[in-house]
Tab-separated table of C-alpha atoms in Angstrom:
chain	number	residue	atom	x	y	z
K	24	MET	CA	3.428	-25.636	0.583
K	25	ASN	CA	5.191	-29.066	0.343
K	26	PHE	CA	8.931	-29.163	1.131
K	27	SER	CA	11.431	-31.793	0.084
K	28	PHE	CA	13.209	-31.399	3.413
K	29	PRO	CA	12.119	-31.532	7.039
K	30	LEU	CA	11.173	-28.168	8.504
K	31	PRO	CA	13.072	-26.983	11.580
K	32	PRO	CA	11.201	-26.075	14.842
K	33	PHE	CA	9.860	-22.546	14.684
K	34	ARG	CA	11.580	-20.632	17.499
K	35	LEU	CA	10.559	-17.159	18.658
K	36	TYR	CA	11.778	-14.823	21.332
K	37	ASN	CA	9.424	-14.766	24.270
K	38	THR	CA	9.465	-11.479	26.151
K	39	ILE	CA	8.250	-13.009	29.407
K	40	SER	CA	11.014	-15.647	29.577
K	41	ARG	CA	13.575	-13.563	27.727
K	42	LYS	CA	14.500	-16.700	25.728
K	43	LEU	CA	14.109	-18.139	22.281
K	44	GLU	CA	11.423	-20.773	22.600
K	45	PRO	CA	9.718	-23.122	20.123
K	46	ILE	CA	6.098	-22.277	19.289
K	47	LYS	CA	3.934	-24.771	21.160
K	48	PRO	CA	0.277	-24.012	20.401
K	49	ILE	CA	-2.481	-25.120	22.702
K	50	ASN	CA	-4.489	-26.785	19.935
K	51	PRO	CA	-2.035	-27.534	17.062
K	52	PRO	CA	-1.989	-26.903	14.179
K	53	HIS	CA	-4.161	-23.910	15.158
K	54	VAL	CA	-2.400	-20.836	16.551
K	55	THR	CA	-4.338	-18.103	18.179
K	56	MET	CA	-2.731	-14.641	17.802
K	57	TYR	CA	-3.883	-11.343	19.194
K	58	ALA	CA	-2.361	-8.025	18.163
K	59	CYS	CA	-3.076	-4.712	19.848
K	60	GLY	CA	-4.416	-2.533	17.081
K	61	PRO	CA	-4.416	1.233	16.495
K	62	THR	CA	-6.049	3.886	18.674
K	63	VAL	CA	-8.053	5.516	15.900
K	64	TYR	CA	-7.811	9.225	16.636
K	65	ASN	CA	-5.369	9.972	13.749
K	66	LEU	CA	-3.610	8.337	10.852
K	67	ALA	CA	-1.207	5.578	11.791
K	68	HIS	CA	2.421	6.347	11.211
K	69	ILE	CA	5.384	4.224	9.956
K	70	GLY	CA	6.310	3.287	13.593
K	71	ASN	CA	2.832	1.797	14.030
K	72	PHE	CA	2.971	0.024	10.703
K	73	ARG	CA	6.391	-1.433	11.359
K	74	THR	CA	4.799	-3.355	14.217
K	75	PHE	CA	1.711	-4.325	12.127
K	76	LEU	CA	3.980	-5.481	9.295
K	77	CYS	CA	6.144	-7.592	11.620
K	78	VAL	CA	2.910	-9.222	12.997
K	79	ASP	CA	1.934	-9.822	9.355
K	80	LEU	CA	5.387	-11.360	8.731
K	81	LEU	CA	4.978	-13.668	11.728
K	82	ARG	CA	1.501	-14.785	10.544
K	83	ARG	CA	2.775	-15.461	7.021
K	84	ALA	CA	5.777	-17.458	8.344
K	85	LEU	CA	3.614	-19.507	10.690
K	86	GLU	CA	1.227	-20.326	7.826
K	87	LEU	CA	4.195	-21.270	5.662
K	88	PHE	CA	5.155	-23.758	8.317
K	89	GLY	CA	1.727	-25.327	8.236
K	90	TYR	CA	0.053	-23.571	11.136
K	91	LYS	CA	-3.540	-22.355	10.866
K	92	VAL	CA	-3.398	-18.955	12.457
K	93	ILE	CA	-6.499	-17.346	13.940
K	94	HIS	CA	-5.647	-13.640	14.007
K	95	THR	CA	-7.464	-10.947	15.966
K	96	MET	CA	-6.579	-7.254	15.973
K	97	ASN	CA	-8.715	-4.687	17.846
K	98	TYR	CA	-9.572	-1.032	17.294
K	99	THR	CA	-9.277	1.179	20.324
K	100	ASP	CA	-12.063	3.587	19.510
K	101	ILE	CA	-12.717	4.773	23.077
K	102	ASP	CA	-10.071	6.481	25.163
K	103	ASP	CA	-8.940	9.967	26.171
K	104	LYS	CA	-7.416	10.691	22.695
K	105	THR	CA	-10.404	9.633	20.636
K	106	ILE	CA	-12.804	11.520	22.907
K	107	ALA	CA	-10.746	14.789	22.849
K	108	ALA	CA	-10.180	14.603	19.065
K	109	SER	CA	-13.829	13.892	18.229
K	110	ARG	CA	-14.986	16.796	20.415
K	111	ALA	CA	-12.441	19.112	18.834
K	112	ALA	CA	-13.720	18.077	15.389
K	113	GLY	CA	-17.335	18.564	16.365
K	114	LEU	CA	-18.195	14.948	15.489
K	115	SER	CA	-19.682	12.091	17.370
K	116	LEU	CA	-17.250	9.491	18.659
K	117	VAL	CA	-18.529	6.941	16.172
K	118	GLU	CA	-18.279	9.276	13.124
K	119	TYR	CA	-14.850	10.442	14.059
K	120	THR	CA	-13.285	7.090	14.780
K	121	GLN	CA	-14.842	5.303	11.776
K	122	LYS	CA	-13.133	7.861	9.554
K	123	TYR	CA	-9.718	6.681	10.837
K	124	ILE	CA	-10.667	3.046	10.910
K	125	ASP	CA	-11.443	3.386	7.206
K	126	ALA	CA	-8.158	5.162	6.580
K	127	PHE	CA	-6.263	2.534	8.531
K	128	GLU	CA	-7.807	-0.265	6.551
K	129	GLN	CA	-6.893	1.498	3.294
K	130	ASP	CA	-3.304	1.768	4.479
K	131	MET	CA	-3.398	-1.939	5.436
K	132	GLN	CA	-4.450	-2.781	1.902
K	133	THR	CA	-1.873	-0.469	0.411
K	134	LEU	CA	0.922	-2.306	2.288
K	135	HIS	CA	-0.629	-5.654	1.515
K	136	LEU	CA	-1.206	-6.796	5.086
K	137	LEU	CA	-3.259	-9.972	5.528
K	138	LYS	CA	-6.627	-9.051	6.950
K	139	PRO	CA	-7.137	-10.308	10.545
K	140	HIS	CA	-9.881	-12.805	10.951
K	141	PHE	CA	-11.540	-10.571	13.632
K	142	GLN	CA	-11.234	-6.789	14.026
K	143	PRO	CA	-13.401	-5.903	17.045
K	144	LYS	CA	-14.124	-2.361	18.195
K	145	ALA	CA	-13.923	-1.600	21.871
K	146	THR	CA	-17.220	0.306	21.745
K	147	GLU	CA	-19.010	-2.811	20.527
K	148	HIS	CA	-17.980	-4.837	23.679
K	149	ILE	CA	-18.859	-2.562	26.571
K	150	GLU	CA	-21.317	-4.997	28.144
K	151	LYS	CA	-18.709	-7.737	28.136
K	152	MET	CA	-16.196	-5.376	29.710
K	153	ILE	CA	-18.674	-4.470	32.436
K	154	GLU	CA	-19.188	-8.174	33.180
K	155	PHE	CA	-15.394	-8.711	33.284
K	156	ILE	CA	-14.976	-5.891	35.774
K	157	ARG	CA	-17.904	-7.249	37.867
K	158	GLN	CA	-16.021	-10.542	38.210
K	159	LEU	CA	-12.832	-8.850	39.231
K	160	ILE	CA	-14.768	-6.946	42.015
K	161	ASP	CA	-16.487	-10.187	43.127
K	162	LYS	CA	-13.028	-11.819	43.493
K	163	ASN	CA	-11.619	-8.914	45.441
K	164	HIS	CA	-9.218	-7.986	42.671
K	165	ALA	CA	-10.889	-4.586	42.113
K	166	TYR	CA	-12.560	-1.941	44.110
K	167	ILE	CA	-14.773	1.118	43.616
K	168	GLY	CA	-13.292	4.488	44.133
K	169	GLU	CA	-14.962	7.506	45.736
K	170	ASP	CA	-16.037	8.943	42.352
K	171	GLY	CA	-17.498	5.612	41.063
K	172	SER	CA	-14.446	4.657	39.041
K	173	VAL	CA	-13.238	1.077	39.417
K	174	TYR	CA	-9.560	0.099	39.920
K	175	PHE	CA	-7.606	-3.090	39.776
K	176	ARG	CA	-5.860	-3.898	43.029
K	177	ILE	CA	-2.330	-4.904	42.044
K	178	ALA	CA	-1.618	-6.075	45.641
K	179	SER	CA	-4.095	-8.897	44.916
K	180	PHE	CA	-2.044	-10.260	42.046
K	181	PRO	CA	1.360	-11.629	43.414
K	182	ASP	CA	2.799	-12.095	39.822
K	183	TYR	CA	2.361	-8.461	38.928
K	184	GLY	CA	5.481	-7.371	37.009
K	185	LYS	CA	6.409	-10.800	35.583
K	186	LEU	CA	6.343	-9.599	31.973
K	187	SER	CA	8.164	-6.315	32.401
K	188	HIS	CA	10.377	-7.714	35.215
K	189	LEU	CA	9.383	-4.847	37.450
K	190	GLU	CA	8.815	-5.094	41.216
K	191	LYS	CA	5.551	-3.558	42.279
K	192	ASP	CA	7.026	-2.406	45.552
K	193	LYS	CA	9.263	-0.136	43.576
K	194	LEU	CA	6.455	1.614	41.673
K	195	LYS	CA	6.581	5.311	42.584
K	196	PRO	CA	4.032	8.138	42.145
K	197	GLY	CA	4.888	10.735	39.570
K	198	SER	CA	6.101	8.263	36.908
K	199	HIS	CA	4.506	9.053	33.568
K	200	ILE	CA	3.189	5.539	33.294
K	201	LEU	CA	1.670	5.589	36.723
K	202	ALA	CA	0.079	9.067	36.665
K	203	ASP	CA	-3.640	8.972	37.499
K	204	GLU	CA	-6.153	11.669	38.208
K	205	TYR	CA	-8.106	9.526	40.677
K	206	ILE	CA	-7.525	8.608	44.294
K	207	LYS	CA	-6.468	4.976	44.607
K	208	GLU	CA	-5.256	2.517	47.287
K	209	HIS	CA	-1.877	2.099	45.602
K	210	TYR	CA	-0.065	4.274	43.052
K	211	GLY	CA	0.167	1.347	40.685
K	212	ASP	CA	-3.545	0.448	40.746
K	213	PHE	CA	-5.061	1.138	37.272
K	214	ALA	CA	-8.532	2.064	36.047
K	215	LEU	CA	-10.867	-0.626	34.839
K	216	TRP	CA	-13.798	1.738	34.649
K	217	LYS	CA	-13.543	5.604	34.468
K	218	ALA	CA	-16.448	7.619	35.848
K	219	LYS	CA	-17.644	10.260	33.433
K	220	LYS	CA	-15.984	13.642	33.621
K	221	PRO	CA	-17.040	16.973	32.000
K	222	GLU	CA	-14.324	16.669	29.301
K	223	ASP	CA	-15.957	13.353	28.162
K	224	GLY	CA	-18.925	15.242	26.694
K	225	GLU	CA	-21.696	12.915	25.743
K	226	VAL	CA	-19.540	9.833	25.811
K	227	GLY	CA	-20.527	7.419	28.537
K	228	TRP	CA	-22.281	4.085	29.314
K	229	ILE	CA	-24.527	3.073	32.156
K	230	SER	CA	-22.791	0.710	34.593
K	231	PRO	CA	-23.465	-0.713	38.078
K	232	TRP	CA	-21.033	1.910	39.415
K	233	GLU	CA	-21.249	5.204	37.579
K	234	ILE	CA	-21.880	6.321	34.012
K	235	GLY	CA	-18.540	6.151	32.399
K	236	ARG	CA	-16.280	4.228	30.049
K	237	PRO	CA	-13.833	1.323	30.212
K	238	GLY	CA	-10.112	1.778	30.862
K	239	TRP	CA	-7.775	0.987	27.994
K	240	HIS	CA	-6.318	-2.253	29.452
K	241	ILE	CA	-9.644	-3.967	30.133
K	242	GLU	CA	-10.580	-3.485	26.457
K	243	CYS	CA	-7.876	-5.737	25.148
K	244	SER	CA	-8.284	-8.410	27.784
K	245	THR	CA	-12.020	-8.611	27.118
K	246	MET	CA	-11.776	-8.750	23.338
K	247	SER	CA	-8.876	-11.180	23.257
K	248	ILE	CA	-10.600	-13.651	25.470
K	249	CYS	CA	-13.978	-13.112	23.742
K	250	TYR	CA	-12.509	-14.044	20.303
K	251	LEU	CA	-9.604	-16.371	21.146
K	252	GLY	CA	-10.326	-17.978	24.565
K	253	ASN	CA	-8.872	-17.721	28.056
K	254	GLU	CA	-5.376	-18.659	26.966
K	255	ILE	CA	-3.802	-17.262	23.804
K	256	ASP	CA	-0.849	-18.724	21.878
K	257	ILE	CA	0.778	-15.411	20.852
K	258	HIS	CA	0.105	-11.880	21.891
K	259	CYS	CA	1.735	-9.148	19.812
K	260	GLY	CA	2.508	-5.437	20.074
K	261	GLY	CA	5.255	-2.795	20.202
K	262	VAL	CA	7.781	-2.687	22.981
K	263	ASP	CA	6.179	0.431	24.299
K	264	LEU	CA	3.117	-1.687	25.310
K	265	ILE	CA	5.041	-4.102	27.524
K	266	PHE	CA	4.447	-1.852	30.594
K	267	PRO	CA	1.860	-1.000	31.625
K	268	HIS	CA	-0.531	-2.143	28.992
K	269	HIS	CA	0.441	-5.842	28.633
K	270	GLU	CA	1.483	-6.156	32.249
K	271	ASN	CA	-1.987	-4.999	33.171
K	272	GLU	CA	-3.644	-7.296	30.682
K	273	ILE	CA	-1.980	-10.237	32.291
K	274	ALA	CA	-2.993	-9.224	35.807
K	275	GLN	CA	-6.681	-8.632	35.126
K	276	SER	CA	-7.080	-11.598	32.705
K	277	GLU	CA	-5.396	-14.236	35.025
K	278	SER	CA	-7.337	-12.850	37.981
K	279	VAL	CA	-10.567	-13.588	36.253
K	280	THR	CA	-9.788	-16.911	34.497
K	281	GLY	CA	-7.336	-18.420	36.947
K	282	GLN	CA	-5.335	-19.564	33.884
K	283	ASN	CA	-2.158	-18.495	32.150
K	284	PHE	CA	-3.118	-15.657	29.800
K	285	VAL	CA	-0.522	-15.843	26.997
K	286	ARG	CA	2.055	-18.515	26.023
K	287	HIS	CA	4.249	-16.328	23.877
K	288	TRP	CA	4.772	-12.578	23.974
K	289	PHE	CA	6.031	-10.973	20.679
K	290	HIS	CA	7.205	-7.360	20.806
K	291	VAL	CA	8.560	-5.203	18.003
K	292	ALA	CA	11.197	-2.492	18.562
K	293	HIS	CA	10.802	1.242	18.009
K	294	VAL	CA	11.385	3.212	14.797
K	295	LEU	CA	13.665	6.232	14.715
K	296	VAL	CA	13.746	8.717	11.815
K	297	GLU	CA	17.216	9.777	10.775
K	298	GLY	CA	18.424	8.777	14.257
K	299	GLU	CA	15.772	10.847	16.143
K	300	LYS	CA	12.659	9.821	18.013
K	301	MET	CA	9.458	10.758	16.027
K	302	SER	CA	7.856	13.872	17.359
K	303	LYS	CA	5.572	16.631	16.197
K	304	SER	CA	8.155	19.245	17.125
K	305	LEU	CA	10.685	17.697	14.792
K	306	GLY	CA	8.139	17.227	12.067
K	307	ASN	CA	9.325	13.709	11.416
K	308	ILE	CA	6.151	11.633	12.053
K	309	TYR	CA	5.453	10.132	8.636
K	310	THR	CA	2.284	8.347	7.595
K	311	ILE	CA	2.078	5.838	4.747
K	312	ARG	CA	0.671	8.569	2.532
K	313	ASP	CA	3.541	10.955	3.303
K	314	ILE	CA	6.030	8.297	2.121
K	315	LEU	CA	4.107	7.721	-1.130
K	316	GLU	CA	3.939	11.425	-1.815
K	317	ARG	CA	7.764	11.412	-1.637
K	318	GLY	CA	7.830	9.233	-4.720
K	319	PHE	CA	8.292	5.798	-3.122
K	320	ASN	CA	5.887	3.067	-3.975
K	321	GLU	CA	4.088	0.854	-1.446
K	322	ARG	CA	6.201	-2.255	-2.397
K	323	THR	CA	9.408	-0.429	-1.463
K	324	LEU	CA	7.962	0.781	1.831
K	325	ARG	CA	6.756	-2.624	2.791
K	326	TYR	CA	10.062	-4.168	1.912
K	327	HIS	CA	12.025	-1.554	3.864
K	328	LEU	CA	9.930	-1.704	7.071
K	329	LEU	CA	10.193	-5.522	7.012
K	330	THR	CA	13.779	-6.021	6.146
K	331	ALA	CA	15.813	-3.000	7.254
K	332	SER	CA	16.429	-4.556	10.627
K	333	HIS	CA	15.397	-7.506	12.809
K	334	TYR	CA	12.061	-6.975	14.504
K	335	ARG	CA	13.692	-6.808	17.979
K	336	GLN	CA	16.198	-4.181	16.850
K	337	THR	CA	15.413	-0.451	16.550
K	338	LEU	CA	14.788	0.479	12.899
K	339	ASN	CA	16.440	3.826	11.867
K	340	PHE	CA	14.296	5.039	9.012
K	341	THR	CA	16.274	7.160	6.563
K	342	TRP	CA	15.606	8.316	2.992
K	343	GLN	CA	18.948	6.844	2.032
K	344	GLY	CA	17.760	3.542	3.319
K	345	MET	CA	14.544	3.871	1.413
K	346	GLU	CA	16.556	4.471	-1.795
K	347	ALA	CA	18.561	1.290	-1.037
K	348	SER	CA	15.326	-0.674	-0.598
K	349	ARG	CA	13.937	0.742	-3.846
K	350	GLU	CA	17.104	-0.551	-5.603
K	351	ALA	CA	16.675	-3.929	-3.840
K	352	VAL	CA	13.105	-4.271	-5.093
K	353	LYS	CA	14.250	-3.187	-8.595
K	354	ARG	CA	16.893	-6.012	-8.554
K	355	ILE	CA	14.210	-8.484	-7.668
K	356	ASP	CA	11.917	-7.163	-10.373
K	357	GLN	CA	14.652	-7.333	-13.006
K	358	TRP	CA	15.386	-10.953	-11.939
K	359	LEU	CA	11.700	-11.819	-12.170
K	360	SER	CA	11.408	-10.170	-15.586
K	361	ARG	CA	14.522	-11.910	-16.799
K	362	PHE	CA	13.587	-15.491	-15.893
K	363	GLN	CA	10.001	-14.960	-17.050
K	364	SER	CA	11.203	-14.036	-20.474
K	365	LEU	CA	13.269	-17.203	-20.937
K	366	PRO	CA	12.055	-20.029	-23.213
K	367	LYS	CA	10.448	-22.922	-21.354
K	368	SER	CA	13.067	-25.247	-22.821
K	369	GLN	CA	15.700	-23.686	-20.532
K	370	PHE	CA	13.932	-24.922	-17.386
K	371	GLN	CA	14.254	-28.412	-15.918
K	372	LEU	CA	11.530	-29.891	-13.816
K	373	GLN	CA	13.590	-32.286	-11.624
K	374	GLU	CA	14.671	-31.294	-8.166
K	375	TYR	CA	17.633	-28.931	-8.239
K	376	GLU	CA	20.198	-29.219	-5.397
K	377	GLU	CA	21.108	-25.506	-5.286
K	378	GLU	CA	17.398	-24.533	-5.175
K	379	THR	CA	16.740	-26.965	-2.336
K	380	ARG	CA	19.754	-25.505	-0.459
K	381	PHE	CA	18.439	-21.938	-0.915
K	382	LEU	CA	14.923	-22.805	0.195
K	383	ARG	CA	16.261	-24.705	3.254
K	384	CYS	CA	18.430	-21.711	4.278
K	385	PHE	CA	15.589	-19.264	3.695
K	386	VAL	CA	13.165	-21.289	5.811
K	387	GLU	CA	15.687	-21.914	8.591
K	388	ALA	CA	16.324	-18.181	8.856
K	389	LEU	CA	12.628	-17.590	9.365
K	390	ALA	CA	12.478	-20.395	11.973
K	391	ASP	CA	15.266	-18.672	13.903
K	392	ASP	CA	13.364	-15.861	15.511
K	393	LEU	CA	11.900	-14.621	12.279
K	394	ASN	CA	15.314	-13.516	10.954
K	395	ILE	CA	14.126	-11.877	7.782
K	396	THR	CA	17.414	-9.990	7.247
K	397	GLU	CA	19.301	-13.321	7.048
K	398	ALA	CA	16.554	-14.776	4.796
K	399	ILE	CA	16.904	-11.778	2.387
K	400	GLY	CA	20.612	-12.354	2.281
K	401	HIS	CA	19.962	-15.896	1.062
K	402	LEU	CA	17.526	-14.539	-1.564
K	403	PHE	CA	20.094	-12.300	-3.071
K	404	ASP	CA	22.676	-15.048	-3.074
K	405	TRP	CA	20.126	-17.095	-5.061
K	406	ILE	CA	19.478	-14.282	-7.466
K	407	ARG	CA	23.144	-13.855	-8.134
K	408	HIS	CA	23.575	-17.568	-8.629
K	409	THR	CA	20.658	-17.934	-11.038
K	410	ASN	CA	21.643	-14.724	-12.963
K	411	ARG	CA	25.044	-16.329	-13.608
K	412	MET	CA	23.325	-19.479	-14.867
K	413	MET	CA	21.147	-17.389	-17.166
K	414	ASP	CA	24.259	-15.560	-18.429
K	415	LYS	CA	25.727	-18.922	-19.362
K	416	GLY	CA	22.477	-20.312	-20.794
K	417	GLU	CA	22.541	-23.206	-18.340
K	418	PRO	CA	19.430	-25.239	-17.560
K	419	LEU	CA	17.458	-23.728	-14.650
K	420	PRO	CA	14.965	-24.992	-12.073
K	421	PRO	CA	11.508	-23.474	-12.394
K	422	LEU	CA	12.348	-20.218	-10.634
K	423	GLN	CA	8.702	-19.410	-10.181
K	424	ARG	CA	8.710	-22.225	-7.592
K	425	SER	CA	11.290	-20.520	-5.310
K	426	TRP	CA	9.787	-17.081	-5.878
K	427	GLN	CA	6.367	-18.282	-4.865
K	428	LEU	CA	7.763	-19.343	-1.453
K	429	VAL	CA	9.756	-16.075	-1.002
K	430	ASP	CA	6.773	-13.842	-1.880
K	431	THR	CA	4.502	-15.828	0.407
K	432	ILE	CA	6.632	-14.191	3.109
K	433	LEU	CA	7.680	-10.885	1.575
K	434	GLY	CA	4.303	-10.064	0.056
K	435	ILE	CA	5.734	-7.568	-2.511
K	436	GLY	CA	4.666	-9.297	-5.716
K	437	GLU	CA	0.934	-9.432	-5.567
K	438	PHE	CA	-0.138	-5.831	-4.937
K	439	SER	CA	-3.627	-4.906	-5.858
K	440	VAL	CA	-3.166	-1.481	-7.559
K	441	GLU	CA	-5.192	0.611	-9.870
K	442	ILE	CA	-4.202	-0.276	-13.424
K	443	PRO	CA	-4.538	2.550	-15.922
K	444	PRO	CA	-6.786	1.874	-18.941
K	445	GLU	CA	-3.931	1.849	-21.464
K	446	ILE	CA	-2.074	-0.800	-19.369
K	447	GLN	CA	-5.215	-2.850	-19.105
K	448	THR	CA	-5.612	-2.791	-22.876
K	449	LEU	CA	-2.064	-4.020	-23.370
K	450	LEU	CA	-2.592	-6.755	-20.743
K	451	GLN	CA	-5.735	-7.914	-22.589
K	452	MET	CA	-3.888	-7.932	-25.943
K	453	ARG	CA	-1.090	-9.971	-24.313
K	454	ALA	CA	-3.613	-12.451	-22.748
K	455	GLU	CA	-5.229	-12.879	-26.172
K	456	ALA	CA	-1.760	-13.473	-27.769
K	457	ARG	CA	-0.925	-16.107	-25.205
K	458	LYS	CA	-4.333	-17.788	-25.701
K	459	ASN	CA	-3.486	-18.051	-29.451
K	460	LYS	CA	0.051	-19.170	-28.559
K	461	ASN	CA	1.516	-16.105	-30.316
K	462	TRP	CA	4.585	-16.072	-28.089
K	463	ALA	CA	6.413	-13.381	-30.115
K	464	THR	CA	3.539	-10.954	-29.650
K	465	SER	CA	3.294	-11.792	-26.024
K	466	ASP	CA	6.957	-11.190	-25.417
K	467	ARG	CA	6.851	-7.951	-27.350
K	468	ILE	CA	3.928	-6.572	-25.237
K	469	ARG	CA	5.673	-7.697	-22.064
K	470	GLN	CA	8.748	-5.726	-23.123
K	471	GLN	CA	6.548	-2.752	-23.928
K	472	LEU	CA	4.924	-2.910	-20.535
K	473	GLN	CA	8.320	-3.076	-18.872
K	474	GLU	CA	9.397	0.059	-20.671
K	475	MET	CA	6.313	1.763	-19.348
K	476	GLY	CA	7.254	0.688	-15.776
K	477	TRP	CA	5.074	-2.405	-15.361
K	478	ILE	CA	6.189	-5.863	-14.472
K	479	VAL	CA	3.965	-8.751	-15.650
K	480	GLN	CA	4.008	-12.132	-13.914
K	481	ASP	CA	2.326	-15.199	-15.415
K	482	THR	CA	0.663	-17.466	-12.809
K	483	PRO	CA	-1.770	-20.381	-12.905
K	484	GLU	CA	-4.495	-17.853	-12.177
K	485	GLY	CA	-3.505	-15.580	-15.077
K	486	GLN	CA	-1.425	-12.405	-15.466
K	487	LYS	CA	-0.468	-10.282	-12.516
K	488	ALA	CA	0.873	-6.816	-13.067
K	489	TRP	CA	2.508	-4.310	-10.714
K	490	LYS	CA	4.147	-0.895	-10.992
K	491	VAL	CA	7.871	-0.721	-10.616
């Protein structure tokens, strides 16, 4: 998108430095971005999707600023949870995990997340992981345990703890993040390869050590380097992954390559539900499907998870908050419907100072650590301002121009939904009326569709319709 004003530097909080820093890609304008994806043993919940939506927001903002993002997100389809769940269900690991990969991709589409360019599965990269581990052993960063499992030796990596700001000398046994069933040189050493156990069933791969499977951390290091190179511009995930997962990724990756692993670490805060942590015992772990069954649509849910709080602040998910988000989306839709129904004669094509000011403020908020809450505030200021102009019958800028920029970021106006046959018929009739320049009939059908709960947007590519 072309702007009539200079774009500000895009600054983002970097977990490793604990500072706001400008994005400085290795090979501009390309930005490599890796996101830790779901462990596919169950449906992803709203806490998971808050992270994935914030990653989607980051990608959209970077692309708005002219960067060419190369986005990779993995599937963890081999770990303790997927093995246990597949055995309990009486299915092979592949059958079981594919079911949840399919469900996750349906949910991604429902929430209008941009599809990553690469979506590798851990089980499809076992040979590369074995080679990665072999290099760590050769460089004395890893050792083979008594049972044939392989461990990373954290004492061999002096910078261990630089992301989480933990001192490895203070790592103690018994901590939930350090618990391990195997005998190791140091409590903090973590498994790169896990020798097969009875509870693994038929799951296992032949390796130079023992039949077994990779550890969780080696999966992400291998796949990120495989698809994006030794050094990555941005690595994304939830705050719960900072330690040990991302800390361990750094240690094993830099030990193999001898290079800095990641330039910018992007972490998204937790989600609470009505002020409580999500837990099975409280019955407050909600999936995307659970929310839709409550009567909220996907546009409201996307809007809420993106805008209810800044990505580095905990989001307290409440039904009252969802109602407020539904009203906010409704206000946007009413504004869209109103300006789209105006005669073309009311719009002026020349640059409009107030519109430029709005766009500048919106973009500056995004450039300031992805401050979507501030950006939304500017949007509603703009809606109020242009509504007053419409009330007075004053000339307007082409509002589609500013909305196009906003929705490039929000992604709530172009949902691909199943359109009922009766709505499709009306849309076809309206398209025919517009083709014949029968504007009165076109406007009448638009009004009829709106009364039936459908908003119609005219674009250069044709009509787009979505459910309110």
